[in-house]
Short mmCIF file of C-alpha atoms in Angstrom, two decimals:
data_model
loop_
_atom_site.label_atom_id
_atom_site.label_comp_id
_atom_site.label_asym_id
_atom_site.label_seq_id
_atom_site.Cartn_x
_atom_site.Cartn_y
_atom_site.Cartn_z
CA MET A 1 -42.54 -1.65 -33.86
CA LYS A 2 -44.40 -4.08 -31.64
CA LYS A 3 -41.58 -6.65 -31.90
CA LEU A 4 -38.99 -3.98 -31.11
CA ARG A 5 -40.99 -2.97 -28.04
CA ILE A 6 -41.12 -6.59 -26.90
CA ILE A 7 -37.34 -6.94 -27.34
CA GLN A 8 -36.71 -3.74 -25.38
CA LEU A 9 -38.95 -4.87 -22.53
CA THR A 10 -37.27 -8.29 -22.52
CA ILE A 11 -33.81 -6.75 -22.28
CA LEU A 12 -34.99 -4.39 -19.54
CA GLY A 13 -36.48 -7.30 -17.66
CA LEU A 14 -33.24 -9.26 -17.91
CA LEU A 15 -31.21 -6.27 -16.69
CA LEU A 16 -33.57 -5.79 -13.75
CA TYR A 17 -33.35 -9.47 -12.90
CA ILE A 18 -29.53 -9.44 -13.06
CA GLY A 19 -29.49 -6.30 -10.93
CA PHE A 20 -31.81 -7.94 -8.41
CA VAL A 21 -29.62 -11.05 -8.24
CA LEU A 22 -26.42 -9.04 -7.83
CA ALA A 23 -28.00 -6.82 -5.21
CA ASN A 24 -28.76 -9.87 -3.12
CA VAL A 25 -25.46 -11.70 -3.53
CA PRO A 26 -23.95 -12.00 -0.04
CA ALA A 27 -20.87 -9.82 0.22
CA LYS A 28 -18.87 -12.58 1.92
CA GLN A 29 -19.12 -14.77 -1.20
CA VAL A 30 -17.40 -12.04 -3.23
CA ILE A 31 -15.09 -10.24 -0.78
CA TYR A 32 -13.32 -13.34 0.51
CA ARG A 33 -12.60 -14.50 -3.06
CA LEU A 34 -11.38 -11.14 -4.38
CA ALA A 35 -9.37 -9.88 -1.40
CA PRO A 36 -5.57 -9.93 -2.01
CA GLU A 37 -3.60 -12.54 -0.08
CA HIS A 38 -1.96 -9.95 2.17
CA VAL A 39 -5.34 -8.49 3.21
CA VAL A 40 -7.27 -10.26 5.98
CA ILE A 41 -10.97 -9.37 6.27
CA THR A 42 -13.26 -10.69 9.01
CA ASP A 43 -17.01 -10.99 9.62
CA VAL A 44 -18.29 -9.71 6.27
CA ASP A 45 -22.05 -9.15 6.16
CA GLY A 46 -24.64 -7.57 3.87
CA SER A 47 -24.55 -7.42 0.07
CA ILE A 48 -21.85 -6.34 -2.33
CA TRP A 49 -23.80 -3.10 -2.80
CA SER A 50 -24.17 -2.25 0.87
CA GLY A 51 -22.27 -4.20 3.46
CA THR A 52 -20.08 -4.29 6.52
CA ALA A 53 -16.93 -5.97 7.81
CA ALA A 54 -15.62 -6.19 11.35
CA THR A 55 -11.95 -5.67 10.43
CA ALA A 56 -9.56 -5.42 7.50
CA THR A 57 -5.82 -5.82 8.11
CA ALA A 58 -2.93 -5.23 5.71
CA ASN A 59 0.76 -4.66 6.41
CA GLY A 60 0.12 -4.48 10.14
CA ILE A 61 -2.54 -1.75 9.81
CA THR A 62 -6.11 -2.55 10.87
CA LEU A 63 -9.40 -0.85 10.07
CA ASN A 64 -12.39 -1.58 12.33
CA ASN A 65 -16.15 -1.39 11.78
CA ILE A 66 -16.09 -0.97 8.01
CA ARG A 67 -19.19 0.02 6.05
CA TRP A 68 -19.63 0.64 2.32
CA ASP A 69 -22.33 1.71 -0.12
CA VAL A 70 -21.53 1.20 -3.80
CA SER A 71 -22.29 4.13 -6.12
CA LEU A 72 -24.30 3.12 -9.18
CA LEU A 73 -23.21 6.34 -10.90
CA SER A 74 -19.56 5.26 -10.73
CA LEU A 75 -20.39 2.06 -12.61
CA PHE A 76 -21.58 4.10 -15.59
CA LYS A 77 -18.16 5.83 -15.55
CA GLY A 78 -16.34 2.52 -15.78
CA GLN A 79 -15.35 2.56 -12.10
CA LEU A 80 -16.24 0.61 -8.99
CA GLY A 81 -16.80 3.34 -6.44
CA ALA A 82 -18.24 3.39 -2.96
CA HIS A 83 -18.80 5.63 0.01
CA ILE A 84 -16.66 4.06 2.70
CA TYR A 85 -16.69 4.50 6.46
CA ALA A 86 -14.41 2.86 9.03
CA GLY A 87 -13.31 3.27 12.61
CA ASN A 88 -14.33 5.84 15.20
CA ALA A 89 -13.14 9.39 14.51
CA ARG A 90 -13.41 10.18 18.24
CA ASN A 91 -10.95 7.43 19.18
CA ARG A 92 -7.44 8.82 18.73
CA ASP A 93 -5.93 5.34 19.08
CA GLU A 94 -7.46 3.87 15.92
CA ILE A 95 -7.55 4.66 12.23
CA SER A 96 -10.80 6.05 10.87
CA LEU A 97 -11.87 7.14 7.41
CA SER A 98 -14.90 8.47 5.60
CA GLY A 99 -15.46 9.54 2.02
CA PHE A 100 -15.64 8.28 -1.53
CA ALA A 101 -13.12 5.97 -3.19
CA ALA A 102 -13.18 4.30 -6.60
CA ALA A 103 -11.10 1.82 -8.57
CA GLY A 104 -11.03 2.01 -12.35
CA LEU A 105 -9.38 0.38 -15.32
CA GLY A 106 -5.60 0.27 -15.51
CA ASN A 107 -5.05 0.04 -11.74
CA THR A 108 -6.38 3.57 -11.25
CA LEU A 109 -7.54 4.67 -7.80
CA HIS A 110 -9.53 7.81 -7.11
CA ALA A 111 -10.63 9.51 -3.89
CA ASP A 112 -13.05 12.38 -3.44
CA ASN A 113 -13.67 14.24 -0.18
CA LEU A 114 -11.93 11.46 1.72
CA THR A 115 -10.85 12.05 5.33
CA VAL A 116 -8.40 9.75 7.11
CA ARG A 117 -7.48 10.02 10.78
CA ALA A 118 -4.71 8.01 12.40
CA PRO A 119 -2.53 8.03 15.54
CA ALA A 120 0.72 9.89 14.90
CA ARG A 121 2.77 7.00 16.33
CA LEU A 122 2.12 5.17 13.03
CA LEU A 123 4.15 7.86 11.26
CA ALA A 124 7.36 6.85 13.02
CA ALA A 125 6.83 3.24 11.94
CA TYR A 126 6.52 4.00 8.21
CA VAL A 127 8.48 7.24 7.69
CA PRO A 128 12.23 7.55 8.43
CA MET A 129 12.75 9.99 11.30
CA PRO A 130 15.90 12.11 11.68
CA LEU A 131 15.93 11.39 15.43
CA PRO A 132 14.83 8.27 17.38
CA VAL A 133 11.78 9.71 19.13
CA LYS A 134 8.23 8.58 19.84
CA LEU A 135 5.34 10.60 18.48
CA ASP A 136 1.89 11.35 19.87
CA GLY A 137 -1.19 13.18 18.64
CA GLN A 138 -3.46 12.60 15.68
CA LEU A 139 -2.81 12.82 11.94
CA ASN A 140 -5.71 14.11 9.83
CA ILE A 141 -5.54 13.85 6.04
CA ASN A 142 -8.26 15.49 3.97
CA LEU A 143 -8.23 14.69 0.25
CA ASN A 144 -10.44 16.96 -1.83
CA ASP A 145 -9.38 15.19 -5.02
CA ALA A 146 -6.83 12.44 -5.59
CA THR A 147 -6.02 10.09 -8.46
CA PHE A 148 -3.29 7.45 -8.50
CA ASN A 149 -2.27 5.02 -11.22
CA GLY A 150 -0.84 2.25 -9.10
CA GLN A 151 1.53 4.14 -6.79
CA VAL A 152 2.06 6.98 -9.28
CA CYS A 153 0.51 10.27 -8.19
CA GLN A 154 -1.48 11.91 -10.98
CA VAL A 155 -3.74 14.37 -9.15
CA LEU A 156 -3.63 15.37 -5.50
CA ASP A 157 -5.34 18.26 -3.76
CA GLY A 158 -5.49 18.01 0.00
CA LYS A 159 -4.21 18.95 3.42
CA GLY A 160 -2.54 17.08 6.24
CA GLU A 161 -2.61 18.09 9.90
CA TRP A 162 -0.79 16.84 12.97
CA ARG A 163 -3.01 17.84 15.87
CA GLY A 164 -1.98 17.62 19.50
CA ALA A 165 1.57 17.02 18.29
CA ALA A 166 4.00 15.72 20.91
CA VAL A 167 7.39 14.02 21.01
CA SER A 168 8.95 11.93 23.75
CA GLY A 169 11.55 13.67 25.92
CA THR A 170 13.78 12.62 28.79
CA LYS A 171 11.22 13.93 31.28
CA GLY A 172 8.01 12.95 29.50
CA TRP A 173 6.03 14.17 26.52
CA ILE A 174 6.82 17.56 25.00
CA GLU A 175 3.74 19.32 23.62
CA LEU A 176 4.27 20.94 20.22
CA GLY A 177 0.80 22.17 19.23
CA ALA A 178 -0.15 21.63 15.59
CA PHE A 179 1.46 21.39 12.15
CA THR A 180 -0.23 21.73 8.76
CA ALA A 181 0.96 20.59 5.32
CA LEU A 182 -0.49 21.22 1.87
CA LEU A 183 -0.53 18.04 -0.24
CA GLY A 184 -0.03 17.89 -3.98
CA CYS A 185 1.55 16.10 -6.97
CA GLU A 186 4.75 17.01 -8.77
CA GLN A 187 6.46 14.83 -11.38
CA GLN A 188 4.51 11.77 -10.16
CA HIS A 189 5.68 12.37 -6.57
CA ILE A 190 3.46 13.13 -3.59
CA THR A 191 4.50 16.49 -2.14
CA ALA A 192 3.90 17.95 1.32
CA ASN A 193 4.71 21.58 2.08
CA VAL A 194 4.84 22.76 5.71
CA LYS A 195 4.97 26.42 6.67
CA PRO A 196 4.70 28.42 9.92
CA PRO A 197 3.06 29.23 12.22
CA ASN A 198 4.10 26.27 14.35
CA GLN A 199 6.19 25.75 17.50
CA PHE A 200 9.29 24.95 15.45
CA ASN A 201 8.88 27.78 12.94
CA LEU A 202 9.23 24.88 10.55
CA THR A 203 9.34 25.29 6.79
CA ALA A 204 9.74 21.99 4.95
CA ASP A 205 9.26 20.36 1.56
CA ALA A 206 8.83 16.59 1.55
CA ARG A 207 8.44 14.22 -1.41
CA ILE A 208 7.33 10.60 -1.64
CA SER A 209 8.32 8.77 -4.83
CA PRO A 210 6.22 6.06 -6.54
CA GLN A 211 8.67 3.61 -4.93
CA LEU A 212 7.71 5.11 -1.52
CA ASN A 213 11.13 6.66 -0.94
CA VAL A 214 10.84 9.72 1.31
CA THR A 215 13.01 12.84 1.05
CA ALA A 216 12.68 16.13 2.89
CA ASN A 217 14.52 19.40 3.34
CA GLY A 218 13.86 22.63 5.14
CA GLU A 219 14.71 24.68 8.19
CA PHE A 220 13.41 25.21 11.72
CA LYS A 221 13.94 27.32 14.82
CA PRO A 222 12.47 25.97 18.07
CA ALA A 223 10.35 28.44 20.01
CA GLN A 224 12.03 29.81 23.14
CA SER A 225 9.17 28.38 25.23
CA LEU A 226 10.16 24.79 24.36
CA PRO A 227 12.23 22.81 26.90
CA LYS A 228 16.01 23.09 26.94
CA GLU A 229 16.43 19.51 25.69
CA VAL A 230 14.62 20.45 22.47
CA HIS A 231 17.13 23.24 21.80
CA GLN A 232 19.98 20.87 22.63
CA ALA A 233 18.61 18.23 20.24
CA ALA A 234 18.36 20.86 17.50
CA MET A 235 22.14 21.25 17.61
CA LEU A 236 22.46 17.70 16.23
CA PHE A 237 21.50 19.21 12.88
CA GLY A 238 24.63 21.38 12.92
CA ALA A 239 25.18 25.04 13.64
CA ALA A 240 22.29 27.48 13.35
CA ASN A 241 22.56 30.28 10.80
CA SER A 242 22.65 33.97 11.68
CA ALA A 243 18.86 34.00 12.07
CA GLY A 244 18.91 31.03 14.46
CA PHE A 245 17.53 28.49 11.97
CA TYR A 246 18.80 24.93 11.57
CA LYS A 247 18.89 23.42 8.08
CA PHE A 248 18.06 19.75 7.45
CA SER A 249 17.91 17.35 4.53
CA PHE A 250 17.31 13.59 4.44
#
């Protein structure tokens, strides 16, 4: 029994020592080596357990003032998870995020209570628009629970909002108020369902495939209070039905 106790204490001591060493490994020695080639990270500081980075850029999108705190509990679940914070939520011109994200075996990604805010103009750059217009306002995405295997959607429970929505018109910006979409998963696709009330009386179902192909269909009827050019632009979608709604699909 005494020998067993000595072995247990030795193993515990080794684990504590390894944990101490890892806890003090500078984050820059790990992050710069593990970051994918298309991701550029600057000014990394702190440890791999709790650290910061000035910026992280990928595919033309930049996050500023990044902070992370690794969750020890996630390690026992076979995941590398961390509470992540980036950007300034009060600055509508930059992307910000806060919440928990984890990477597991088999290229699995998980998010829990994760909130992402981004300028709406980014939407026009990455999502095909039916009309060549500029967008303004802020996109807020709140993910209560999300799990992806690579780009395949497995679980998704969340909500997306477009606050302070506006589109460019011939005489300046046209204010549209707000739009809300419920986010989910269906047959490995990300789904977004929009319903009134909104200034367009918009009802829409959009889907994003694992290959990031976007499709959408629905109907809308611009509010009478919107400028004349909005009603004229709506006619590009064809003739309205007997209830005044325009159908669309792309």
